CSV table of C-alpha atoms in Angstrom, one decimal:
chain,number,residue,atom,x,y,z
A,12,LYS,CA,0.0,0.0,0.0
A,13,THR,CA,1.5,3.5,-1.0
A,14,SER,CA,1.5,5.9,1.8
A,15,THR,CA,-0.2,9.3,1.1
A,16,SER,CA,1.4,12.6,2.0
A,17,ILE,CA,0.1,15.7,3.7
A,18,ASP,CA,1.4,19.3,3.5
A,19,GLY,CA,2.1,21.8,6.4
A,20,ASN,CA,-1.3,23.4,6.2
A,21,THR,CA,-3.1,20.1,6.8
A,22,LEU,CA,-0.6,19.1,9.6
A,23,VAL,CA,-1.2,22.4,11.5
A,24,ALA,CA,-4.9,21.8,11.2
A,25,MET,CA,-4.6,18.2,12.4
A,26,CYS,CA,-2.6,19.4,15.4
A,27,LEU,CA,-5.2,22.0,16.3
A,28,ALA,CA,-8.0,19.6,16.1
A,29,ARG,CA,-6.0,17.0,18.2
A,30,ALA,CA,-5.6,19.8,20.9
A,31,GLY,CA,-9.4,20.3,21.0
A,32,VAL,CA,-9.6,23.7,19.1
A,33,ASP,CA,-13.1,23.9,17.6
A,34,LYS,CA,-13.2,27.6,16.5
A,35,MET,CA,-10.8,30.0,14.8
A,36,PHE,CA,-11.3,33.7,13.9
A,37,GLY,CA,-9.6,35.6,11.2
A,38,VAL,CA,-9.1,36.7,7.6
A,39,VAL,CA,-7.8,34.1,5.0
A,40,GLY,CA,-5.5,34.8,2.1
A,41,ILE,CA,-1.9,34.1,1.0
A,42,PRO,CA,-0.4,31.9,2.4
A,43,VAL,CA,-3.1,30.4,5.0
A,44,THR,CA,-6.1,29.8,2.8
A,45,SER,CA,-5.5,26.1,2.7
A,46,LEU,CA,-4.8,26.0,6.4
A,47,ALA,CA,-8.3,27.4,7.1
A,48,ASN,CA,-9.9,25.0,4.6
A,49,ARG,CA,-8.2,22.0,6.1
A,50,ALA,CA,-9.2,23.1,9.6
A,51,VAL,CA,-12.8,23.5,8.5
A,52,ALA,CA,-12.7,20.0,6.9
A,53,LEU,CA,-11.6,18.6,10.4
A,54,GLY,CA,-14.7,20.2,12.0
A,55,ILE,CA,-13.1,23.5,13.3
A,56,ARG,CA,-15.5,26.3,12.7
A,57,PHE,CA,-13.8,29.2,11.0
A,58,VAL,CA,-15.4,32.6,11.8
A,59,ALA,CA,-14.4,35.1,9.1
A,60,PHE,CA,-14.1,38.7,9.6
A,61,HIS,CA,-13.5,41.8,7.4
A,62,ASN,CA,-10.5,43.0,9.3
A,63,GLU,CA,-7.9,41.1,11.5
A,64,GLN,CA,-8.3,43.6,14.3
A,65,SER,CA,-12.0,42.8,14.8
A,66,ALA,CA,-11.1,39.0,14.7
A,67,GLY,CA,-8.4,39.5,17.1
A,68,TYR,CA,-10.7,41.1,19.6
A,69,ALA,CA,-13.1,38.3,19.1
A,70,ALA,CA,-10.4,35.7,19.6
A,71,SER,CA,-9.3,37.4,22.9
A,72,ALA,CA,-12.8,37.6,24.2
A,73,TYR,CA,-13.3,33.9,23.3
A,74,GLY,CA,-10.3,33.2,25.5
A,75,TYR,CA,-11.7,35.2,28.3
A,76,LEU,CA,-15.2,33.6,28.2
A,77,THR,CA,-14.1,30.0,27.8
A,78,GLY,CA,-10.7,29.9,29.5
A,79,ARG,CA,-9.2,28.3,26.4
A,80,PRO,CA,-7.0,30.0,23.9
A,81,GLY,CA,-8.8,31.9,21.3
A,82,ILE,CA,-7.2,31.4,17.9
A,83,LEU,CA,-6.6,34.2,15.4
A,84,LEU,CA,-5.4,33.2,11.9
A,85,THR,CA,-4.0,35.9,9.6
A,86,VAL,CA,-2.0,36.4,6.5
A,87,SER,CA,1.6,37.6,6.4
A,88,GLY,CA,2.9,41.1,6.9
A,89,PRO,CA,0.1,43.7,7.3
A,90,GLY,CA,-2.3,40.9,8.3
A,91,CYS,CA,0.0,40.0,11.2
A,92,VAL,CA,0.2,43.7,12.1
A,93,HIS,CA,-3.5,44.1,12.3
A,94,GLY,CA,-3.8,41.2,14.5
A,95,LEU,CA,-1.6,42.9,17.2
A,96,ALA,CA,-4.4,44.7,18.7
A,97,GLY,CA,-6.2,41.6,19.7
A,98,LEU,CA,-2.9,40.1,20.9
A,99,SER,CA,-2.3,43.2,23.1
A,100,ASN,CA,-5.8,43.0,24.4
A,101,ALA,CA,-5.3,39.4,25.5
A,102,GLY,CA,-2.0,40.3,27.1
A,103,VAL,CA,-3.0,43.2,29.2
A,104,ASN,CA,-6.2,41.4,30.3
A,105,ALA,CA,-4.6,38.0,31.0
A,106,TRP,CA,-6.7,36.3,28.4
A,107,PRO,CA,-5.4,33.1,26.7
A,108,MET,CA,-5.0,33.7,22.9
A,109,VAL,CA,-2.8,32.4,20.1
A,110,LEU,CA,-2.1,34.4,16.9
A,111,ILE,CA,-1.1,32.3,14.0
A,112,SER,CA,0.2,34.0,11.0
A,113,GLY,CA,1.6,32.9,7.7
A,114,SER,CA,4.9,34.5,6.7
A,115,CYS,CA,7.2,34.9,3.7
A,116,ASP,CA,9.5,32.1,2.4
A,117,GLN,CA,12.5,31.6,4.7
A,118,LYS,CA,15.0,31.5,2.0
A,119,ASP,CA,13.7,34.6,0.4
A,120,PHE,CA,13.7,36.7,3.5
A,121,GLY,CA,15.8,39.9,3.0
A,122,ARG,CA,15.2,39.8,-0.8
A,123,GLY,CA,11.9,41.6,-0.8
A,124,ASP,CA,9.6,38.6,-0.8
A,125,PHE,CA,5.8,39.0,-0.7
A,126,GLN,CA,4.7,40.9,2.3
A,127,GLU,CA,8.2,40.4,4.0
A,128,LEU,CA,8.3,41.3,7.6
A,129,ASP,CA,10.3,40.0,10.7
A,130,GLN,CA,7.1,39.1,12.4
A,131,ILE,CA,8.7,37.6,15.4
A,132,ALA,CA,10.2,41.0,16.2
A,133,ALA,CA,6.9,42.7,15.4
A,134,VAL,CA,4.8,40.8,18.0
A,135,GLU,CA,7.6,40.7,20.6
A,136,PRO,CA,6.1,43.6,22.8
A,137,PHE,CA,2.6,41.9,22.8
A,138,SER,CA,3.4,38.2,23.0
A,139,LYS,CA,4.3,36.2,26.1
A,140,TYR,CA,5.8,33.5,23.9
A,141,SER,CA,6.6,33.5,20.2
A,142,VAL,CA,7.9,30.6,18.0
A,143,LYS,CA,8.6,29.9,14.3
A,144,ALA,CA,8.0,26.5,12.7
A,145,THR,CA,11.3,26.3,10.7
A,146,ASP,CA,10.4,22.8,9.2
A,147,ILE,CA,7.3,20.8,8.8
A,148,THR,CA,8.5,18.2,11.3
A,149,LYS,CA,8.6,21.0,13.9
A,150,ILE,CA,4.8,21.9,13.5
A,151,PRO,CA,3.2,19.5,16.1
A,152,THR,CA,5.7,20.5,18.8
A,153,VAL,CA,5.2,24.3,18.3
A,154,VAL,CA,1.4,24.1,17.9
A,155,PHE,CA,1.0,22.3,21.2
A,156,GLU,CA,3.6,24.5,22.9
A,157,VAL,CA,1.8,28.0,22.0
A,158,LEU,CA,-1.5,26.5,23.1
A,159,ASP,CA,-0.2,25.3,26.4
A,160,ARG,CA,1.8,28.5,27.1
A,161,ALA,CA,-1.1,30.8,26.2
A,162,GLY,CA,-3.2,29.4,29.1
A,163,SER,CA,-0.4,28.6,31.7
A,164,GLY,CA,0.6,30.8,34.6
A,165,ARG,CA,-0.7,34.3,33.9
A,166,PRO,CA,-2.7,33.7,30.7
A,167,GLY,CA,-1.9,35.9,27.7
A,168,GLY,CA,-1.3,36.0,23.9
A,169,CYS,CA,1.2,33.8,22.2
A,170,TYR,CA,2.4,33.8,18.5
A,171,LEU,CA,3.0,31.1,16.1
A,172,ASP,CA,4.9,31.9,12.8
A,173,LEU,CA,4.3,29.7,9.7
A,174,PRO,CA,6.6,30.4,6.8
A,175,THR,CA,5.2,29.8,3.3
A,176,ASP,CA,7.9,27.2,2.5
A,177,VAL,CA,7.0,25.1,5.7
A,178,LEU,CA,3.3,25.1,4.8
A,179,HIS,CA,4.2,23.7,1.4
A,180,GLN,CA,6.5,21.0,2.6
A,181,SER,CA,5.1,17.6,2.9
A,182,VAL,CA,5.5,14.4,4.9
A,183,ALA,CA,4.0,10.9,4.7
A,184,ASP,CA,0.6,10.5,6.5
A,185,SER,CA,2.1,7.8,8.7
A,186,GLU,CA,5.0,10.1,9.7
A,187,ALA,CA,2.5,13.0,10.4
A,188,GLN,CA,0.7,10.8,12.8
A,189,LYS,CA,3.8,9.7,14.5
A,190,LEU,CA,5.0,13.3,14.8
A,191,ILE,CA,1.7,14.4,16.4
A,192,ASP,CA,1.7,11.4,18.9
A,193,GLU,CA,5.2,12.2,20.0
A,194,ALA,CA,4.6,15.9,20.4
A,195,GLU,CA,1.4,15.3,22.3
A,196,ASN,CA,3.2,12.9,24.7
A,197,SER,CA,5.9,15.3,25.3
A,198,ARG,CA,3.9,18.2,26.2
A,199,LYS,CA,5.2,20.0,29.4
A,200,LYS,CA,3.0,18.9,32.2
A,201,GLU,CA,3.8,22.0,34.3
A,202,LEU,CA,2.1,24.1,31.5
A,203,ILE,CA,-1.0,22.0,31.4
A,204,ALA,CA,-1.5,21.4,35.1
A,205,LYS,CA,-3.8,23.6,37.0
A,206,PRO,CA,-1.4,26.0,39.1
A,207,LEU,CA,-1.4,25.2,42.9
A,208,VAL,CA,-0.4,27.7,45.6
A,209,LYS,CA,2.0,26.4,48.4
A,210,ASN,CA,0.4,26.4,51.9
A,211,SER,CA,3.3,28.4,53.1
A,212,GLU,CA,2.3,31.2,50.8
A,213,ILE,CA,-1.3,31.0,52.1
A,214,GLU,CA,0.1,31.1,55.6
A,215,LYS,CA,2.0,34.3,54.9
A,216,ALA,CA,-1.2,35.9,53.5
A,217,VAL,CA,-3.1,35.0,56.7
A,218,ALA,CA,-0.4,36.3,58.9
A,219,LEU,CA,-0.5,39.7,57.1
A,220,LEU,CA,-4.3,39.7,57.4
A,221,ARG,CA,-4.2,39.0,61.2
A,222,LYS,CA,-1.9,42.0,61.7
A,223,ALA,CA,-3.7,44.5,59.3
A,224,GLU,CA,-5.4,47.4,60.9
A,225,ARG,CA,-7.8,48.3,58.1
A,226,PRO,CA,-7.8,45.4,55.6
A,227,LEU,CA,-9.8,45.6,52.4
A,228,ILE,CA,-10.5,42.6,50.1
A,229,VAL,CA,-10.2,43.5,46.4
A,230,PHE,CA,-11.1,40.6,44.1
A,231,GLY,CA,-11.3,40.3,40.3
A,232,LYS,CA,-10.9,38.0,37.4
A,233,GLY,CA,-8.5,35.6,39.1
A,234,ALA,CA,-11.3,34.8,41.6
A,235,ALA,CA,-13.9,34.5,38.8
A,236,TYR,CA,-11.5,32.1,36.8
A,237,ALA,CA,-11.0,30.0,39.9
A,238,ARG,CA,-14.8,29.8,40.6
A,239,ALA,CA,-14.0,30.9,44.0
A,240,GLU,CA,-17.3,32.7,44.8
A,241,ASN,CA,-18.3,30.3,47.7
A,242,ALA,CA,-14.8,30.5,49.3
A,243,LEU,CA,-14.8,34.2,49.0
A,244,LYS,CA,-18.3,34.5,50.6
A,245,LYS,CA,-17.1,32.4,53.5
A,246,LEU,CA,-14.0,34.5,53.9
A,247,VAL,CA,-15.9,37.8,53.8
A,248,GLU,CA,-18.6,36.6,56.2
A,249,SER,CA,-16.3,35.0,58.7
A,250,THR,CA,-13.8,37.9,58.9
A,251,GLY,CA,-16.0,40.8,58.3
A,252,ILE,CA,-13.5,42.4,56.1
A,253,PRO,CA,-15.1,44.9,53.5
A,254,PHE,CA,-14.7,44.0,49.8
A,255,LEU,CA,-14.4,45.7,46.5
A,256,PRO,CA,-14.9,43.9,43.2
A,257,THR,CA,-13.0,44.9,40.0
A,258,PRO,CA,-15.2,45.0,36.9
A,259,MET,CA,-14.1,41.4,36.2
A,260,GLY,CA,-15.1,40.3,39.6
A,261,LYS,CA,-18.6,41.7,39.6
A,262,GLY,CA,-21.2,39.1,40.5
A,263,LEU,CA,-18.9,36.9,42.7
A,264,LEU,CA,-20.5,38.6,45.7
A,265,SER,CA,-23.6,40.7,45.6
A,266,ASP,CA,-23.1,44.5,45.7
A,267,THR,CA,-25.8,44.6,48.4
A,268,HIS,CA,-24.1,42.0,50.7
């Protein structure tokens, strides 16, 4: 039996589907149209926008509402730049998001290739982690890594750069499955695991509260993400400490408590 081959576009889509991504936002064009088509074929809904900025805000909001990275797909050059508004929004609000942009051919960089731009450098101020897939065999590892890092620790926006030549490379289907399995098995557990706070750190906070003369509890999206409303209510009622919610903490405790 002759093994079939798949290209980089298909491999990226397969990795996203394996990671549980079911929605993408963006604007298609050179060189990522095929990537979007492959993703749709695998059951990922592509929500198309007229402008990458709007799509980026949608992706960041999706990350906030679901707690899972919102995916923004853009074309190279100006498309990537337009997506920086959403990436910045995700970063400053601590919302998980991944910007995926096509980029120019690696071997032609510096020669005035189509929409040539050092996109890794362009996203640097807005991204908590950026990586370029330099070869098709690297795709599974980098896809899982940006998704995991976007939601780990303090959530934020990450960036994945996909050069045109890598998207056009191909590997045997059997090799692709092997690469995906290996990458999935080697995902960093510390990035996936729910963060835990050491008891010693909690004891320090309690000690500070005991000595505080006029304590005030301010709670926000961290408490909302943690679904900590019951513990928060118990803390407030048992200590009698007054509280203020940030806009993202509204609703955890009633304003009329």
